[in-house]
XYZ file of C-alpha atoms in Angstrom:
418
model
C 56.735 131.203 143.012
C 55.644 133.787 140.448
C 57.236 134.688 137.133
C 59.383 137.362 138.789
C 61.127 134.823 141.006
C 59.134 135.819 144.077
C 57.515 133.652 146.699
C 53.790 134.193 146.322
C 52.232 136.110 149.242
C 51.721 133.906 152.271
C 49.467 134.726 155.243
C 52.299 134.229 157.735
C 54.482 136.721 155.861
C 51.996 139.517 156.563
C 51.337 138.651 160.203
C 52.176 141.491 162.618
C 54.482 139.148 164.558
C 56.496 138.353 161.436
C 56.712 141.970 160.378
C 57.827 142.961 163.884
C 60.673 140.445 164.086
C 61.962 141.369 160.628
C 61.735 145.081 161.420
C 63.607 144.763 164.724
C 66.510 142.903 163.105
C 66.630 145.321 160.181
C 66.624 148.324 162.511
C 69.711 146.880 164.174
C 71.599 146.932 160.891
C 71.017 143.306 159.968
C 69.115 141.382 157.351
C 66.844 138.426 157.965
C 65.402 136.058 155.391
C 63.066 133.092 155.500
C 65.168 130.009 154.980
C 65.323 126.330 154.201
C 62.558 123.790 154.533
C 59.848 126.293 155.347
C 60.487 128.114 152.048
C 60.389 124.755 150.270
C 57.079 123.877 151.935
C 55.641 127.296 151.087
C 56.547 126.721 147.443
C 54.770 123.370 147.626
C 51.685 124.981 149.157
C 52.083 123.169 152.461
C 51.088 124.718 155.811
C 53.697 126.567 157.869
C 53.789 126.459 161.659
C 57.032 127.825 163.100
C 59.087 130.233 161.011
C 62.796 129.768 160.285
C 64.949 132.823 159.620
C 68.603 133.260 158.690
C 70.386 136.485 159.594
C 73.781 138.061 159.151
C 73.647 139.314 162.753
C 75.561 137.326 165.354
C 73.366 135.592 167.954
C 74.231 137.903 170.835
C 73.371 140.954 168.777
C 70.114 139.431 167.571
C 69.123 138.518 171.142
C 69.888 141.995 172.423
C 67.840 143.676 169.698
C 64.849 141.380 170.217
C 64.930 141.715 174.005
C 65.178 145.516 173.761
C 62.020 145.462 171.652
C 60.192 143.544 174.358
C 60.235 140.250 172.465
C 60.761 137.080 174.437
C 63.900 135.351 173.179
C 65.234 131.902 174.101
C 68.866 130.807 173.535
C 67.783 127.457 172.097
C 71.024 126.626 170.268
C 73.661 129.236 170.881
C 76.446 126.751 170.168
C 75.149 126.603 166.603
C 74.112 130.242 166.356
C 70.373 129.736 166.913
C 67.938 131.682 169.093
C 64.154 131.522 169.196
C 61.906 134.587 169.359
C 58.334 134.117 170.595
C 55.707 136.641 169.544
C 52.002 136.095 170.045
C 52.350 132.334 170.168
C 54.390 132.177 166.956
C 57.949 130.840 167.228
C 60.728 132.250 165.058
C 63.925 130.185 164.957
C 66.677 132.622 163.989
C 70.082 131.273 162.969
C 73.174 133.279 162.116
C 74.770 132.545 158.751
C 77.485 129.933 159.242
C 80.349 128.112 157.650
C 81.812 124.819 158.818
C 85.257 124.955 160.398
C 85.489 121.289 161.390
C 83.176 118.256 161.116
C 83.444 114.672 162.337
C 80.335 113.048 160.895
C 78.205 113.741 163.961
C 78.667 117.409 164.856
C 80.266 120.489 163.382
C 82.344 123.375 164.677
C 81.025 126.479 162.936
C 82.071 130.072 162.435
C 79.751 132.953 161.613
C 79.768 134.641 158.225
C 77.866 137.331 156.362
C 78.035 135.411 153.078
C 74.605 134.024 152.163
C 75.967 131.790 149.398
C 78.550 130.295 151.752
C 75.794 129.441 154.228
C 73.784 127.815 151.440
C 76.755 125.678 150.365
C 76.990 124.025 153.796
C 73.347 122.897 153.775
C 72.292 119.331 153.040
C 70.032 119.443 149.961
C 69.454 122.014 147.249
C 65.729 122.118 148.072
C 66.631 123.118 151.646
C 68.964 125.952 150.615
C 66.366 128.545 149.629
C 66.083 132.070 151.040
C 63.265 134.602 150.724
C 63.042 138.222 151.823
C 60.084 139.596 153.709
C 58.613 140.867 150.442
C 58.881 137.403 148.874
C 62.035 137.983 146.803
C 63.392 134.481 146.266
C 67.041 133.343 146.308
C 68.238 129.975 145.068
C 72.056 129.832 145.397
C 72.346 126.096 144.694
C 69.834 125.579 141.865
C 67.239 123.803 143.959
C 64.185 125.265 142.203
C 64.534 122.886 139.268
C 65.034 119.984 141.685
C 61.835 120.908 143.510
C 59.850 120.968 140.282
C 61.142 117.468 139.517
C 60.698 116.320 143.147
C 64.384 115.453 143.056
C 66.465 115.272 146.230
C 70.035 116.287 145.501
C 72.884 116.991 147.883
C 74.484 120.423 147.751
C 77.899 120.064 146.132
C 79.745 116.777 146.627
C 77.389 114.145 148.142
C 80.180 112.223 149.902
C 81.429 115.410 151.527
C 77.947 116.386 152.705
C 77.412 112.928 154.234
C 80.891 112.983 155.749
C 80.031 116.219 157.547
C 76.954 114.628 159.141
C 76.121 110.961 158.516
C 72.502 111.584 159.497
C 72.091 113.349 156.155
C 72.138 109.903 154.587
C 68.876 109.003 156.329
C 67.488 112.465 155.688
C 67.948 111.809 151.982
C 65.449 108.944 152.143
C 63.165 110.878 154.455
C 62.976 113.726 151.928
C 62.225 111.207 149.169
C 59.444 109.798 151.350
C 57.946 113.265 151.797
C 58.210 114.331 148.167
C 57.604 110.987 146.495
C 60.129 109.132 144.373
C 60.171 110.803 140.986
C 63.413 112.049 139.486
C 66.073 110.316 141.608
C 69.507 111.939 141.578
C 71.714 108.925 140.975
C 74.881 110.615 142.254
C 73.204 111.310 145.611
C 71.772 107.815 145.837
C 75.114 106.221 144.958
C 76.808 108.232 147.712
C 74.262 106.924 150.201
C 75.067 103.374 149.170
C 78.801 104.004 149.518
C 78.419 105.476 152.996
C 75.857 103.054 154.457
C 78.561 101.399 156.565
C 78.896 104.631 158.558
C 75.331 104.516 159.858
C 76.160 102.580 163.064
C 78.156 105.628 164.241
C 74.883 107.521 164.731
C 73.076 107.579 168.061
C 69.895 105.552 168.343
C 67.887 108.678 169.105
C 68.930 110.365 165.847
C 68.225 107.243 163.796
C 64.851 106.822 165.480
C 63.849 110.379 164.545
C 64.403 109.727 160.852
C 62.866 106.237 160.812
C 59.789 107.548 162.608
C 59.337 110.316 160.049
C 59.812 107.951 157.116
C 57.315 105.412 158.432
C 54.789 108.155 159.246
C 54.334 109.345 155.644
C 51.105 108.207 153.968
C 52.865 105.472 151.954
C 56.415 104.582 153.020
C 56.602 101.427 150.914
C 58.587 102.757 147.922
C 61.233 104.445 150.056
C 61.569 101.545 152.491
C 62.061 99.206 149.540
C 64.699 101.552 148.126
C 66.481 101.673 151.503
C 66.586 97.895 151.596
C 67.856 97.748 148.014
C 70.556 100.330 148.780
C 71.772 98.491 151.888
C 70.628 101.221 154.271
C 68.454 99.143 156.607
C 70.805 96.243 157.475
C 73.301 98.411 159.443
C 70.560 99.980 161.570
C 67.502 97.681 161.500
C 68.475 94.296 160.033
C 65.265 92.745 161.353
C 63.017 95.152 159.398
C 62.513 93.081 156.265
C 58.861 91.962 156.032
C 57.903 94.301 153.209
C 55.085 92.026 152.063
C 53.322 92.631 155.396
C 53.873 96.381 155.194
C 52.311 96.428 151.733
C 49.104 94.862 153.090
C 49.044 97.012 156.221
C 49.263 100.344 154.386
C 46.214 99.398 152.323
C 44.181 98.428 155.403
C 45.010 100.845 158.188
C 42.699 103.810 158.829
C 45.632 106.096 159.729
C 49.427 105.916 159.686
C 51.081 104.669 162.874
C 54.854 104.468 162.588
C 55.349 102.017 165.473
C 52.700 99.641 164.170
C 54.359 99.792 160.755
C 57.734 99.062 162.317
C 56.254 96.065 164.139
C 54.814 94.876 160.844
C 58.275 94.979 159.263
C 60.071 93.155 162.065
C 60.971 89.509 161.429
C 61.903 87.355 164.398
C 59.149 87.941 166.930
C 59.638 89.500 170.347
C 63.456 89.103 170.535
C 63.835 90.954 167.233
C 61.407 93.645 168.395
C 63.397 94.130 171.582
C 66.573 94.447 169.515
C 64.912 97.095 167.332
C 63.767 98.968 170.431
C 67.316 98.983 171.819
C 68.778 100.193 168.543
C 66.256 103.052 168.306
C 66.337 103.863 172.019
C 62.561 103.597 172.315
C 60.785 104.544 175.510
C 59.591 101.831 177.889
C 56.007 102.201 176.672
C 57.073 102.040 173.008
C 59.256 99.021 173.702
C 56.376 97.187 175.369
C 53.996 98.035 172.559
C 56.455 97.001 169.865
C 57.087 93.682 171.616
C 53.378 93.034 171.944
C 52.796 93.752 168.258
C 55.795 92.013 166.759
C 54.659 88.455 167.100
C 54.197 85.599 167.040
C 52.765 85.493 163.540
C 51.601 81.888 163.816
C 47.838 82.314 163.803
C 44.823 84.425 164.614
C 45.437 84.030 168.372
C 47.194 87.389 167.939
C 43.748 88.815 168.557
C 42.791 86.977 171.708
C 43.820 86.917 175.335
C 43.125 83.190 175.779
C 46.049 81.311 174.175
C 43.722 78.384 173.420
C 41.261 80.535 171.457
C 41.544 80.737 167.695
C 38.542 82.822 166.706
C 38.405 86.481 165.790
C 35.989 88.474 167.958
C 32.503 88.777 166.542
C 30.507 92.000 166.909
C 28.433 92.197 170.061
C 29.368 90.526 173.320
C 32.588 88.831 172.083
C 33.885 92.155 170.798
C 33.040 93.924 174.052
C 34.832 91.180 175.976
C 37.924 91.629 173.847
C 37.761 95.422 174.054
C 37.531 95.289 177.834
C 40.423 92.841 178.050
C 42.953 94.553 175.783
C 41.643 98.019 174.870
C 40.752 99.644 171.575
C 44.296 100.426 170.430
C 45.633 96.938 171.013
C 42.633 95.238 169.450
C 42.824 97.456 166.369
C 46.578 96.940 166.077
C 46.351 93.188 166.340
C 43.489 92.956 163.886
C 45.473 94.986 161.337
C 48.646 93.003 161.873
C 46.835 89.697 161.609
C 45.489 90.802 158.248
C 48.924 92.067 157.204
C 50.328 88.637 158.049
C 47.797 86.991 155.737
C 45.683 85.516 158.545
C 42.408 87.057 157.431
C 41.335 84.800 154.599
C 37.624 85.470 155.190
C 38.080 89.265 155.264
C 36.668 89.695 158.767
C 39.268 92.202 159.912
C 37.541 95.058 158.111
C 34.314 94.150 159.914
C 36.144 94.064 163.229
C 37.693 97.480 162.635
C 34.317 98.938 161.693
C 32.736 97.470 164.817
C 35.551 98.723 167.055
C 35.035 102.223 165.682
C 31.431 102.299 166.924
C 31.796 100.220 170.105
C 32.818 101.855 173.363
C 35.167 100.004 175.664
C 33.257 99.097 178.844
C 34.367 100.984 181.956
C 33.950 99.283 185.322
C 32.175 101.869 187.491
C 33.782 100.999 190.863
C 37.184 101.577 192.457
C 38.674 100.220 195.634
C 38.099 103.574 197.333
C 34.345 103.133 196.796
C 34.391 99.990 198.954
C 36.522 101.693 201.595
C 33.967 104.526 201.683
C 31.300 101.883 202.347
C 33.195 100.764 205.444
C 35.264 97.918 204.033
C 38.634 97.599 205.793
C 41.621 98.342 203.576
C 43.515 95.285 202.436
C 43.042 92.005 200.646
C 39.288 91.888 201.229
C 38.724 95.003 199.130
C 40.501 93.430 196.165
C 38.555 90.191 196.519
C 35.174 91.924 196.613
C 36.087 94.271 193.776
C 37.127 91.323 191.596
C 33.910 89.459 192.389
C 31.730 92.460 191.544
C 33.686 93.057 188.355
C 33.120 89.428 187.269
C 29.386 89.796 188.028
C 29.258 93.058 186.049
C 31.055 91.490 183.066
C 28.750 88.449 183.156
C 25.873 90.916 182.811
C 27.367 92.166 179.533
C 28.782 95.244 181.296
C 25.248 96.642 181.643
C 24.864 97.101 185.454
C 25.380 100.741 186.387
C 27.252 102.155 189.374
C 24.277 101.905 191.722
C 23.744 98.265 190.827
C 27.452 97.507 191.296
C 27.428 99.210 194.697
C 24.443 97.058 195.654
C 26.256 93.889 194.590
C 29.313 95.006 196.542
C 27.157 95.494 199.637
C 25.919 91.905 199.372
C 29.506 90.616 199.180
C 30.643 92.737 202.105
C 27.738 91.400 204.124
C 28.660 87.840 203.244
C 25.817 87.327 200.759
C 27.407 86.897 197.309
């Protein structure tokens, strides 16, 4: 923002698509302004993808104007006054100014208004209540500019009232802290979160999952997760997520953030606790399976092996290729990281394993059952037996035999000459 209280020129503000949408709404007698989190991110110098607009036009009127101008428009959230215009691949989410008529902690009944300040007062945080005109003129009805400078997350108006309108705002508070970094904490907002933590179980698992995923996906979620535990936020939603010592090690080791791996690292109680976490967050079947596989046991370095009797970590070369072929790159990397996070890497070999995995391709068996059928093998159990035998022969050769060699070996088996 410049000294005149204007949003500095942004490339997306001058795009023809942006200018067209603003012009169409203005020509219809309305006003549209950039709004909320995208204005905040622009002020922080962060990239903008989709563009959020607020308008004093009612949704039906906005849709009619856009459609008449040949702009594709989607009624994405008419119940809440939101439509989406699509121009040249850019999405514009356009929401009519609103005021709350009734709230129950999960959803709100709204009425439209033409009062920009009233719309700002119903928003969650001061740093999400910004508006900006197409020329960059900046509006800050709730005093959020100072909060943004201080990286302070503060509820608009009374914190308990804001949380009472939508309990999810409680988790959003910590998610915004995770994104901005914990600097100047607004104690009134934090205290309200503590007071209202008991209301968290009223939220759906899907909504909780969305916030937890975003928190755990930031570069370093440790400070905010520790604050959530201290404030009593985690026990009502994820009581098993308490192994912060493991998370501290994992964040320092991992090559890139992975929210599910970080969740697994936090979970105490092995597979049963992981399954409980998956149910609470309504994870997909694949996510549930992965979380269960990663969550334990934490008893020893056999986390990294497929043979329960083995206790060694895979060495570069043949042992690593064997392990890669057995479990895949993702699983091997995950288990190596989690073993180190659990303190099972006293000799520091996990870093070597990760480096080797990064430059080692997982072997790919070059035959399928259909290849044997094409050779004349009858469909059925025999195909599986021969395929398994050739695969074992190929693996014993350090995965080196190519497709032609594997076809030759298959021919020998089909002819009764293994």
